[in-house]
Amino acid sequence: LVNSKTLFVFAFQTGHTTGPSLNNDKLYKFAYSAEVYVDQVKASLQESAGYRISSGVDVNLLWRNPDNDDDQLIKITIRDVQVENVNERPAAKNIFKGKSTEKIIGKEHLEALQRPMVLELVRGKVKNFYSYENEPGFTQNIKRGLASLFQLQLHSGAAREVDISGKCNTTYNVRQDQVTKIKALDSCEIEKQGFTSHNQILDVSTKATSATIYVLEDSFIKSIKAEENFVLLLNSRRKTGAKIVSKQRLELKSVQAGPGLIAGKQVTSVIKTLDSSYIAMPLVAEPVKSECKKCPSLSEHWQSIREHMYPEKLSKAEAARSFLSFIQNIRKATKEEILQIIRSENKELLPQVVDAVTFAQTPASLETMLEFLDFKDASTSTLQERFLYACGFASHPSEMLLKSLTAKFKGDIANEEIRETLVIVMGALIRKLCDREGCKLPAVVEAKRLILNRLEKAKKDDNVRMYLLALKNALVPEAIPLLLKYAESEEGPISNLAATALQRYDPSFLTKEVKETMNRIYHQNRKVHEKTVRTTAAAIILNSNPSYMEVKNILLSIGELPLEMNKYMLSMIQDILHFEMPSSKTVRQVLKDMRAHNYDRFSKTGSSSAYSGYITRGPDVSSTYSLDILYSGSGILRRSNMNIHIFNRNAELHASQVVIEAQGLESIIAATPDEGEENLDSFAGMSAILFDVQLRPVTFFQGYGDLMSKMFSATGDPINVVKGLLLLTDYSQEIQLQSGPRASAEFLGGLAIDISGGMEFSLWYRESKTNVKNRVAMFIAGNTEVDSFFVKTGMETTLEVETTLDFISTVQFSEYPFLVCMQMDRVESPFRRYVTKYESLPSGRRYTARRGKAELLAGNEYPLHQENSNMCRKVFGAKSDSSSNWF
């Protein structure tokens, strides 16, 4: 006779598909533990927050199919449950001390947990999981976590299996009496709740692993060790993150005489005989969430943070912190609760409430805003604008949001500026939805068609401009032919706007036709164009993999251009070389040709410039600034353009752009306009892009009369461009642990921002000054928590920083070449970070451990380029009352 052990080894070696097998009339007694740890990514588990559930587990065979030995019913009973700290704690810090398991878990839950469950195993895989119907979801999931451990196959290979984590790709590796099971958690199909941020730089990356090692003896399980790791990292600062570790152990302690088998041919009849209350249930975890018993209401929470939300406090970190906590509470609130706050708040605080409600991005918050705001009423236009911009910056916009805004656009709108902002924001939402494979959604298709059709029919310049701005946000490929038409055939501002819209497209969209048009504009093959459009066309050519001849023709044109444009183009080429931009290789090749690279061409004088540099260079993200200034031949500013980009290895974010443009101002100082600019109306204005969203431009003055009245009444006070609260990082995920509990990870990053810009003009001193002030406060909060209904454990991480970036350009045009001094500096910035680990019971008993660090980041004066430093010395040297000690 051959004994069962020999058969078992034979099955292993021949790759037979059998599963583990229990002996008849035996009771297998196991010790079981499930542990959870939460901590920082690189921290050792000895200091982590967490808890351990330990128990005895009894397993016996109930029934074996008479026609198939590999089909068996096993009964699993959890007993002697204990809950304790996962790490040793002194008595004063032990939340479980002096509490019985029944007190901690609750009598009803403990009874449910200790009721037996039954598994049908066919060839080692769980075919059916039987339990009692009305048990709490939390205890069912702990049972499912234990039941899933009994699923294994005894031959190497891959399989798609269903267990507590969902339907997952699983790989088995078998060596003698040891089996290793690797589960690819990112492949698991399970109902998931949550969302991620729109841009990868602002988002969180995750990594999850799961491995289980089985040791077998006498055809059944001797021990099981399972470990699951979840790591979450903030992409913008990978030192900030969290990890959750879940461990399970099952160890055979003894085998005793046990109950006999139940006779029967069918599984269903055997289950009925055993207990008619048993029902077959999915092995996949059911979603559960514990209720918050002592949480404040939305209005109570608002009262506690209200004082930090006044406009004058908006550039403080506390404002950003309060804003984030308010959003979290609004996401749990009903429409009635939100309306109650909105309807009772004063004018000063309402804009901040509107920001938070809109960024909550729930169906209830959207319904609230659409009911509260009346676009036919011009008196609430400030709130309407705040609502619309918050929609444009939405971290995970819905199709419903775009559909609602499109409907509003088709209706009556009292304020023309709101109408313009509305369509610009629709463009931003089209892009965000398209980036998430939503380009074919009905609302997106309708909004695209509406903007493109209305642009083609638009007659008034204001309407053309409005739809071009929307396309500058939408960046849909279908708009490129229209943008080319407006860039080449229109005049002044319209042509320039169409060209800057094309400049925002990824170079992969810029076809041969686009480059041919840009070359015609730059070289003025068909008509004379103004400098701003020509320089934008040149930038597009040089940024989209230019050919040798394209670069050569641009270089050969330097020297033949209007005075300041020569200097600007020269500066642009030098910046490409200095900053090692993608086209620098081709530029270097062309410069070997002495006709393109000679002293005459490269010694052009002027004050215009283009320069790029790094603000920060780090292992996770880097940020760059680019600053270019173009003047007219008479020394008056035509355009100053300041950009900040943030990027990592995989993504880029256009964090901000502030463009100040002026035209037609030569008549003031009796100067001659440049070629192609003789008929331009007097105008100065400012346009901004913030976090990839083009905002509605602001006008300083329009027309000669407006200019003169503003010049004589000018105070030089800055005009506010953007003021408000933004939600940047918005990450929320539910994680099902294989031991049963559910974890949640939430990271929110908020920005309180105040950008203002001004332009001072003095005919007496023949001097102009532009000033752009960026004041920002950022607050990031991460909370990673494991919730087991009777205990919560987790970690909160917070980061906060406040800073101001100033950009000032001073121009003295009393002589030629006129003197230009650009200054850019960042003030000293406080930076604080805190980590709090906690364990808490519903009774309120809580353990916390908090660590923090506060430091002052040094201010920085960005050097820009040497030529600028030399000129600043002259400008401030010429001023007896110089208050600057910059250079």
Short mmCIF file of C-alpha atoms in Angstrom, two decimals, residues 54-450:
data_model
loop_
_atom_site.label_atom_id
_atom_site.label_comp_id
_atom_site.label_asym_id
_atom_site.label_seq_id
_atom_site.Cartn_x
_atom_site.Cartn_y
_atom_site.Cartn_z
CA SER A 54 -4.74 37.02 17.37
CA SER A 55 -6.91 33.94 17.85
CA GLY A 56 -7.11 30.20 17.70
CA VAL A 57 -8.53 28.68 14.49
CA ASP A 58 -10.10 25.19 14.34
CA VAL A 59 -10.38 23.47 10.95
CA ASN A 60 -12.05 20.14 10.17
CA LEU A 61 -13.30 18.26 7.13
CA LEU A 62 -17.12 18.14 6.86
CA TRP A 63 -17.65 16.33 3.57
CA ARG A 64 -15.74 14.91 0.63
CA ASN A 65 -17.40 14.43 -2.76
CA PRO A 66 -17.75 10.65 -3.30
CA ASP A 67 -17.14 11.22 -7.05
CA ASN A 68 -14.17 13.61 -6.70
CA ASP A 69 -11.65 13.52 -3.83
CA ASP A 70 -10.55 17.08 -4.69
CA ASP A 71 -13.97 18.55 -3.87
CA GLN A 72 -14.24 19.03 -0.10
CA LEU A 73 -16.13 21.11 2.45
CA ILE A 74 -14.12 22.43 5.39
CA LYS A 75 -15.37 24.20 8.49
CA ILE A 76 -13.27 27.04 9.97
CA THR A 77 -13.96 28.45 13.44
CA ILE A 78 -12.24 31.46 14.99
CA ARG A 79 -11.98 31.32 18.83
CA ASP A 80 -10.23 33.05 21.76
CA VAL A 81 -9.88 36.40 20.01
CA GLN A 82 -7.39 38.92 21.44
CA VAL A 83 -6.68 42.51 20.33
CA GLU A 84 -3.37 44.13 21.29
CA ASN A 85 -0.67 46.58 20.28
CA VAL A 86 1.51 45.51 17.42
CA ASN A 87 4.53 47.00 19.22
CA GLU A 88 5.31 47.00 22.95
CA ARG A 89 3.96 50.14 24.61
CA PRO A 90 4.25 51.35 28.21
CA ALA A 91 0.96 51.01 30.09
CA ALA A 92 0.18 54.74 29.85
CA LYS A 93 0.37 54.60 26.05
CA ASN A 94 -1.49 51.30 25.58
CA ILE A 95 -5.06 52.03 24.48
CA PHE A 96 -6.08 48.36 24.97
CA LYS A 97 -4.84 48.10 28.56
CA GLY A 98 -7.47 46.90 31.02
CA LYS A 99 -10.06 46.27 28.32
CA SER A 100 -11.42 42.81 27.53
CA THR A 101 -11.80 41.71 23.91
CA GLU A 102 -15.58 41.88 24.30
CA LYS A 103 -15.28 45.51 25.46
CA ILE A 104 -12.99 46.41 22.55
CA ILE A 105 -14.82 44.61 19.74
CA GLY A 106 -18.33 44.66 21.18
CA LYS A 107 -20.38 41.62 22.19
CA GLU A 108 -22.39 41.38 18.94
CA HIS A 109 -19.33 41.68 16.68
CA LEU A 110 -17.32 39.18 18.75
CA GLU A 111 -20.13 36.61 18.59
CA ALA A 112 -20.37 37.07 14.81
CA LEU A 113 -16.60 36.69 14.42
CA GLN A 114 -16.61 33.38 16.34
CA ARG A 115 -19.47 31.83 14.35
CA PRO A 116 -18.00 29.16 12.03
CA MET A 117 -17.71 29.60 8.25
CA VAL A 118 -17.60 26.85 5.63
CA LEU A 119 -15.48 26.68 2.48
CA GLU A 120 -15.93 24.46 -0.53
CA LEU A 121 -12.44 23.75 -1.88
CA VAL A 122 -12.11 22.27 -5.37
CA ARG A 123 -8.51 21.42 -6.28
CA GLY A 124 -7.34 23.90 -3.64
CA LYS A 125 -9.42 26.83 -4.94
CA VAL A 126 -12.35 28.30 -2.98
CA LYS A 127 -15.46 27.53 -5.00
CA ASN A 128 -17.95 28.69 -2.36
CA PHE A 129 -17.74 30.70 0.86
CA TYR A 130 -20.65 30.06 3.26
CA SER A 131 -21.45 32.37 6.15
CA TYR A 132 -24.42 33.96 7.93
CA GLU A 133 -26.37 36.63 6.10
CA ASN A 134 -26.89 39.40 8.64
CA GLU A 135 -23.42 39.56 10.12
CA PRO A 136 -21.65 42.95 10.19
CA GLY A 137 -19.54 43.64 7.07
CA PHE A 138 -16.40 44.22 9.16
CA THR A 139 -16.46 40.74 10.74
CA GLN A 140 -17.38 39.09 7.43
CA ASN A 141 -14.28 40.69 5.87
CA ILE A 142 -12.00 39.40 8.65
CA LYS A 143 -13.40 35.91 7.95
CA ARG A 144 -12.89 36.37 4.22
CA GLY A 145 -9.26 37.36 4.91
CA LEU A 146 -8.68 34.10 6.78
CA ALA A 147 -10.63 32.00 4.24
CA SER A 148 -8.53 33.40 1.35
CA LEU A 149 -5.39 31.96 2.94
CA PHE A 150 -6.72 28.41 2.38
CA GLN A 151 -6.69 28.92 -1.40
CA LEU A 152 -3.60 27.50 -3.10
CA GLN A 153 -2.52 25.28 -5.98
CA LEU A 154 0.16 22.64 -5.74
CA HIS A 155 1.88 23.16 -9.11
CA SER A 156 3.91 26.13 -10.38
CA GLY A 157 2.24 28.49 -12.83
CA ALA A 158 0.01 31.53 -13.20
CA ALA A 159 -3.72 31.74 -12.52
CA ARG A 160 -6.46 34.34 -12.28
CA GLU A 161 -8.05 33.86 -8.88
CA VAL A 162 -10.84 35.38 -6.84
CA ASP A 163 -10.20 36.08 -3.15
CA ILE A 164 -10.81 38.92 -0.68
CA SER A 165 -8.74 41.34 -2.85
CA GLY A 166 -10.91 40.75 -5.95
CA LYS A 167 -10.10 38.87 -9.14
CA CYS A 168 -6.29 38.98 -9.36
CA ASN A 169 -3.38 37.64 -11.41
CA THR A 170 -1.57 35.16 -9.15
CA THR A 171 1.68 33.26 -9.68
CA TYR A 172 2.59 30.06 -7.80
CA ASN A 173 6.10 28.73 -7.35
CA VAL A 174 6.31 25.20 -5.88
CA ARG A 175 9.51 23.67 -4.38
CA GLN A 176 9.14 20.37 -2.51
CA ASP A 177 6.88 21.10 0.48
CA GLN A 178 6.94 24.91 0.08
CA VAL A 179 4.61 27.00 -2.08
CA THR A 180 5.10 30.73 -2.75
CA LYS A 181 2.07 32.70 -3.98
CA ILE A 182 2.63 36.17 -5.49
CA LYS A 183 -0.48 38.27 -6.11
CA ALA A 184 -0.26 41.21 -8.52
CA LEU A 185 -2.40 43.69 -6.57
CA ASP A 186 -2.53 46.25 -9.38
CA SER A 187 -4.33 43.62 -11.52
CA CYS A 188 -7.14 43.03 -8.98
CA GLU A 189 -10.67 43.75 -10.16
CA ILE A 190 -12.57 45.09 -7.16
CA GLU A 191 -15.03 47.93 -6.69
CA LYS A 192 -12.84 50.95 -5.97
CA GLN A 193 -13.75 54.38 -4.74
CA GLY A 194 -11.57 57.43 -5.04
CA PHE A 195 -9.86 59.77 -7.47
CA THR A 196 -6.46 61.07 -8.45
CA SER A 197 -5.12 64.52 -9.36
CA HIS A 198 -5.27 65.80 -12.93
CA ASN A 199 -1.54 66.38 -13.32
CA GLN A 200 0.96 63.65 -12.49
CA ILE A 201 3.37 66.09 -10.77
CA LEU A 202 0.64 67.02 -8.28
CA ASP A 203 -0.42 63.40 -7.80
CA VAL A 204 0.59 60.46 -5.61
CA SER A 205 2.28 57.30 -6.89
CA THR A 206 1.55 53.93 -5.36
CA LYS A 207 3.27 50.56 -5.25
CA ALA A 208 1.66 47.43 -3.85
CA THR A 209 3.06 43.93 -3.31
CA SER A 210 1.66 40.72 -1.85
CA ALA A 211 3.46 37.43 -1.12
CA THR A 212 2.35 34.32 0.79
CA ILE A 213 4.58 31.37 1.75
CA TYR A 214 2.97 28.00 2.56
CA VAL A 215 4.79 25.15 4.28
CA LEU A 216 2.97 21.81 3.87
CA GLU A 217 3.10 18.58 5.84
CA ASP A 218 1.16 15.34 5.48
CA SER A 219 -0.85 16.73 2.54
CA PHE A 220 -2.14 19.76 4.51
CA ILE A 221 -0.98 23.19 5.71
CA LYS A 222 1.66 23.35 8.45
CA SER A 223 2.17 27.14 8.35
CA ILE A 224 1.30 30.21 6.30
CA LYS A 225 3.05 33.57 6.30
CA ALA A 226 1.47 36.34 4.21
CA GLU A 227 2.66 39.91 3.83
CA GLU A 228 1.18 42.78 1.87
CA ASN A 229 2.84 46.20 1.42
CA PHE A 230 1.32 49.44 0.13
CA VAL A 231 3.61 52.41 -0.44
CA LEU A 232 2.29 55.90 -1.29
CA LEU A 233 4.62 58.73 -2.35
CA LEU A 234 3.89 62.37 -3.10
CA ASN A 235 5.37 62.90 -6.59
CA SER A 236 6.39 66.48 -5.87
CA ARG A 237 8.29 65.46 -2.74
CA ARG A 238 8.97 61.76 -2.52
CA LYS A 239 10.31 62.05 1.04
CA THR A 240 6.67 62.58 1.98
CA GLY A 241 4.60 59.44 1.88
CA ALA A 242 3.22 56.52 3.84
CA LYS A 243 3.29 52.76 3.95
CA ILE A 244 0.76 50.22 5.15
CA VAL A 245 1.99 46.71 5.97
CA SER A 246 -0.47 43.89 6.58
CA LYS A 247 0.83 40.54 7.89
CA GLN A 248 -1.00 37.26 8.50
CA ARG A 249 0.34 34.10 10.16
CA LEU A 250 -1.31 30.73 10.55
CA GLU A 251 0.58 27.98 12.36
CA LEU A 252 -0.53 24.39 13.05
CA LYS A 253 -0.31 23.67 16.78
CA SER A 254 -1.89 20.19 17.01
CA VAL A 255 -4.06 17.60 15.27
CA GLN A 256 -6.72 15.94 17.43
CA ALA A 257 -9.55 13.52 16.95
CA GLY A 258 -12.44 15.42 15.42
CA PRO A 259 -16.07 15.06 14.29
CA GLY A 260 -16.96 12.57 11.54
CA LEU A 261 -18.01 13.39 7.96
CA ILE A 262 -21.54 14.27 6.90
CA ALA A 263 -22.97 11.85 4.32
CA GLY A 264 -24.41 13.25 1.09
CA LYS A 265 -23.86 13.59 -2.65
CA GLN A 266 -24.63 17.30 -3.13
CA VAL A 267 -22.93 20.29 -1.45
CA THR A 268 -26.25 22.13 -1.01
CA SER A 269 -27.88 19.26 0.91
CA VAL A 270 -24.84 18.92 3.18
CA ILE A 271 -24.91 22.69 3.96
CA LYS A 272 -28.66 22.47 4.74
CA THR A 273 -28.08 19.53 7.09
CA LEU A 274 -25.29 21.50 8.82
CA ASP A 275 -27.22 24.78 9.31
CA SER A 276 -30.02 26.05 7.09
CA SER A 277 -28.99 29.68 7.94
CA TYR A 278 -25.78 29.40 5.89
CA ILE A 279 -25.77 31.19 2.52
CA ALA A 280 -23.14 31.30 -0.22
CA MET A 281 -21.45 34.70 -0.31
CA PRO A 282 -18.83 36.33 -2.54
CA LEU A 283 -15.27 35.87 -1.26
CA VAL A 284 -14.45 39.40 -2.49
CA ALA A 285 -14.55 41.94 0.37
CA GLU A 286 -17.69 44.02 0.78
CA PRO A 287 -17.22 47.82 1.08
CA VAL A 288 -17.69 48.99 4.68
CA LYS A 289 -17.19 52.32 6.41
CA SER A 290 -17.54 53.12 10.08
CA GLU A 291 -19.78 56.01 11.07
CA CYS A 292 -18.24 59.06 12.72
CA LYS A 293 -20.08 59.52 16.01
CA LYS A 294 -18.48 62.68 17.42
CA CYS A 295 -17.73 64.61 14.22
CA PRO A 296 -18.77 68.29 14.15
CA SER A 297 -21.50 69.37 11.72
CA LEU A 298 -20.51 71.37 8.62
CA SER A 299 -21.63 74.68 10.17
CA GLU A 300 -19.77 73.92 13.45
CA HIS A 301 -16.62 73.16 11.48
CA TRP A 302 -16.98 76.35 9.42
CA GLN A 303 -17.30 78.46 12.59
CA SER A 304 -14.03 76.98 13.90
CA ILE A 305 -12.00 77.96 10.79
CA ARG A 306 -13.89 81.06 9.64
CA GLU A 307 -11.41 83.63 11.01
CA HIS A 308 -8.56 82.25 8.84
CA MET A 309 -10.51 82.80 5.62
CA TYR A 310 -10.63 86.62 5.47
CA PRO A 311 -9.10 88.07 2.25
CA GLU A 312 -6.17 89.74 4.05
CA LYS A 313 -5.12 86.36 5.53
CA LEU A 314 -5.21 84.45 2.26
CA SER A 315 -1.45 84.27 1.72
CA LYS A 316 -0.95 82.42 5.03
CA ALA A 317 -0.53 78.64 5.41
CA GLU A 318 -3.34 78.55 7.98
CA ALA A 319 -5.78 79.70 5.25
CA ALA A 320 -4.73 76.80 3.00
CA ARG A 321 -5.00 74.33 5.92
CA SER A 322 -8.52 75.55 6.82
CA PHE A 323 -9.54 75.44 3.16
CA LEU A 324 -8.54 71.75 2.85
CA SER A 325 -10.30 70.66 6.04
CA PHE A 326 -13.42 72.56 4.89
CA ILE A 327 -13.40 70.71 1.53
CA GLN A 328 -13.17 67.36 3.34
CA ASN A 329 -16.24 68.22 5.39
CA ILE A 330 -18.21 69.59 2.42
CA ARG A 331 -17.64 66.26 0.63
CA LYS A 332 -19.68 64.53 3.36
CA ALA A 333 -22.40 67.22 3.47
CA THR A 334 -25.84 67.51 1.88
CA LYS A 335 -26.96 70.31 -0.42
CA GLU A 336 -29.13 71.78 2.37
CA GLU A 337 -26.20 71.94 4.84
CA ILE A 338 -23.98 73.70 2.26
CA LEU A 339 -26.71 76.18 1.26
CA GLN A 340 -27.26 77.09 4.91
CA ILE A 341 -23.66 78.37 5.19
CA ILE A 342 -23.63 80.12 1.80
CA ARG A 343 -26.89 81.96 2.46
CA SER A 344 -25.83 83.18 5.90
CA GLU A 345 -22.24 84.31 5.17
CA ASN A 346 -21.03 87.89 4.62
CA LYS A 347 -19.59 89.38 1.41
CA GLU A 348 -15.98 89.26 2.58
CA LEU A 349 -15.99 85.52 3.24
CA LEU A 350 -18.40 84.31 0.55
CA PRO A 351 -15.77 84.12 -2.25
CA GLN A 352 -13.65 81.74 -0.12
CA VAL A 353 -16.73 79.61 0.68
CA VAL A 354 -17.50 79.45 -3.05
CA ASP A 355 -13.91 78.28 -3.74
CA ALA A 356 -14.19 75.44 -1.22
CA VAL A 357 -17.70 74.32 -2.22
CA THR A 358 -16.75 74.21 -5.91
CA PHE A 359 -13.49 72.33 -5.29
CA ALA A 360 -15.38 69.70 -3.26
CA GLN A 361 -16.58 68.40 -6.68
CA THR A 362 -19.48 66.32 -5.37
CA PRO A 363 -22.93 66.21 -7.03
CA ALA A 364 -24.36 68.00 -3.95
CA SER A 365 -21.76 70.81 -4.07
CA LEU A 366 -22.31 71.39 -7.82
CA GLU A 367 -26.11 71.48 -7.39
CA THR A 368 -25.68 73.98 -4.52
CA MET A 369 -23.59 76.36 -6.63
CA LEU A 370 -25.88 76.16 -9.67
CA GLU A 371 -28.89 76.90 -7.46
CA PHE A 372 -27.20 79.71 -5.53
CA LEU A 373 -25.61 81.63 -8.42
CA ASP A 374 -27.85 83.52 -10.83
CA PHE A 375 -25.90 84.36 -13.98
CA LYS A 376 -28.67 86.81 -15.01
CA ASP A 377 -27.74 88.95 -11.98
CA ALA A 378 -24.66 91.15 -12.58
CA SER A 379 -24.36 92.10 -8.89
CA THR A 380 -22.91 88.67 -7.95
CA SER A 381 -20.34 88.61 -10.77
CA THR A 382 -17.38 88.35 -8.32
CA LEU A 383 -18.80 85.10 -6.92
CA GLN A 384 -19.64 83.84 -10.40
CA GLU A 385 -16.02 84.39 -11.46
CA ARG A 386 -14.67 82.58 -8.36
CA PHE A 387 -17.00 79.65 -9.08
CA LEU A 388 -15.93 79.48 -12.73
CA TYR A 389 -12.20 79.59 -12.00
CA ALA A 390 -12.56 76.90 -9.34
CA CYS A 391 -14.31 74.80 -12.04
CA GLY A 392 -11.39 75.45 -14.41
CA PHE A 393 -8.86 74.25 -11.82
CA ALA A 394 -10.97 71.20 -10.86
CA SER A 395 -8.74 68.24 -10.00
CA HIS A 396 -11.11 65.56 -11.36
CA PRO A 397 -13.92 67.31 -13.27
CA SER A 398 -17.04 65.37 -14.21
CA GLU A 399 -18.89 65.36 -17.52
CA MET A 400 -21.87 66.76 -15.58
CA LEU A 401 -19.85 69.89 -14.70
CA LEU A 402 -19.05 70.65 -18.35
CA LYS A 403 -22.65 69.91 -19.36
CA SER A 404 -23.95 72.35 -16.71
CA LEU A 405 -21.56 75.13 -17.80
CA THR A 406 -22.44 74.64 -21.49
CA ALA A 407 -26.13 75.03 -20.60
CA LYS A 408 -25.34 78.25 -18.66
CA PHE A 409 -23.36 79.61 -21.63
CA LYS A 410 -26.33 79.08 -23.94
CA GLY A 411 -28.57 80.99 -21.49
CA ASP A 412 -28.66 84.66 -20.48
CA ILE A 413 -25.57 86.08 -18.79
CA ALA A 414 -25.74 89.65 -17.48
CA ASN A 415 -22.01 90.37 -17.31
CA GLU A 416 -19.96 90.14 -20.53
CA GLU A 417 -16.74 89.37 -18.64
CA ILE A 418 -18.43 86.41 -16.93
CA ARG A 419 -19.60 85.18 -20.33
CA GLU A 420 -15.97 85.33 -21.51
CA THR A 421 -14.65 83.58 -18.38
CA LEU A 422 -17.31 80.87 -18.74
CA VAL A 423 -16.26 79.85 -22.24
CA ILE A 424 -12.54 80.04 -21.32
CA VAL A 425 -13.22 77.62 -18.43
CA MET A 426 -15.21 75.31 -20.72
CA GLY A 427 -12.02 75.08 -22.80
CA ALA A 428 -10.01 74.06 -19.71
CA LEU A 429 -12.57 71.35 -18.83
CA ILE A 430 -12.52 69.98 -22.39
CA ARG A 431 -8.76 69.51 -22.10
CA LYS A 432 -8.93 67.84 -18.67
CA LEU A 433 -11.67 65.43 -19.73
CA CYS A 434 -9.83 64.63 -23.00
CA ASP A 435 -6.63 63.93 -21.02
CA ARG A 436 -8.59 61.22 -19.19
CA GLU A 437 -9.83 59.58 -22.38
CA GLY A 438 -13.11 61.49 -22.22
CA CYS A 439 -12.89 63.23 -25.62
CA LYS A 440 -15.82 61.22 -27.00
CA LEU A 441 -18.16 61.97 -24.08
CA PRO A 442 -21.35 63.69 -25.39
CA ALA A 443 -20.80 66.83 -23.25
CA VAL A 444 -17.21 67.21 -24.52
CA VAL A 445 -18.23 66.71 -28.17
CA GLU A 446 -21.01 69.31 -27.78
CA ALA A 447 -18.78 71.90 -26.04
CA LYS A 448 -16.03 71.51 -28.69
CA ARG A 449 -18.53 71.89 -31.52
CA LEU A 450 -20.11 74.95 -29.89
#
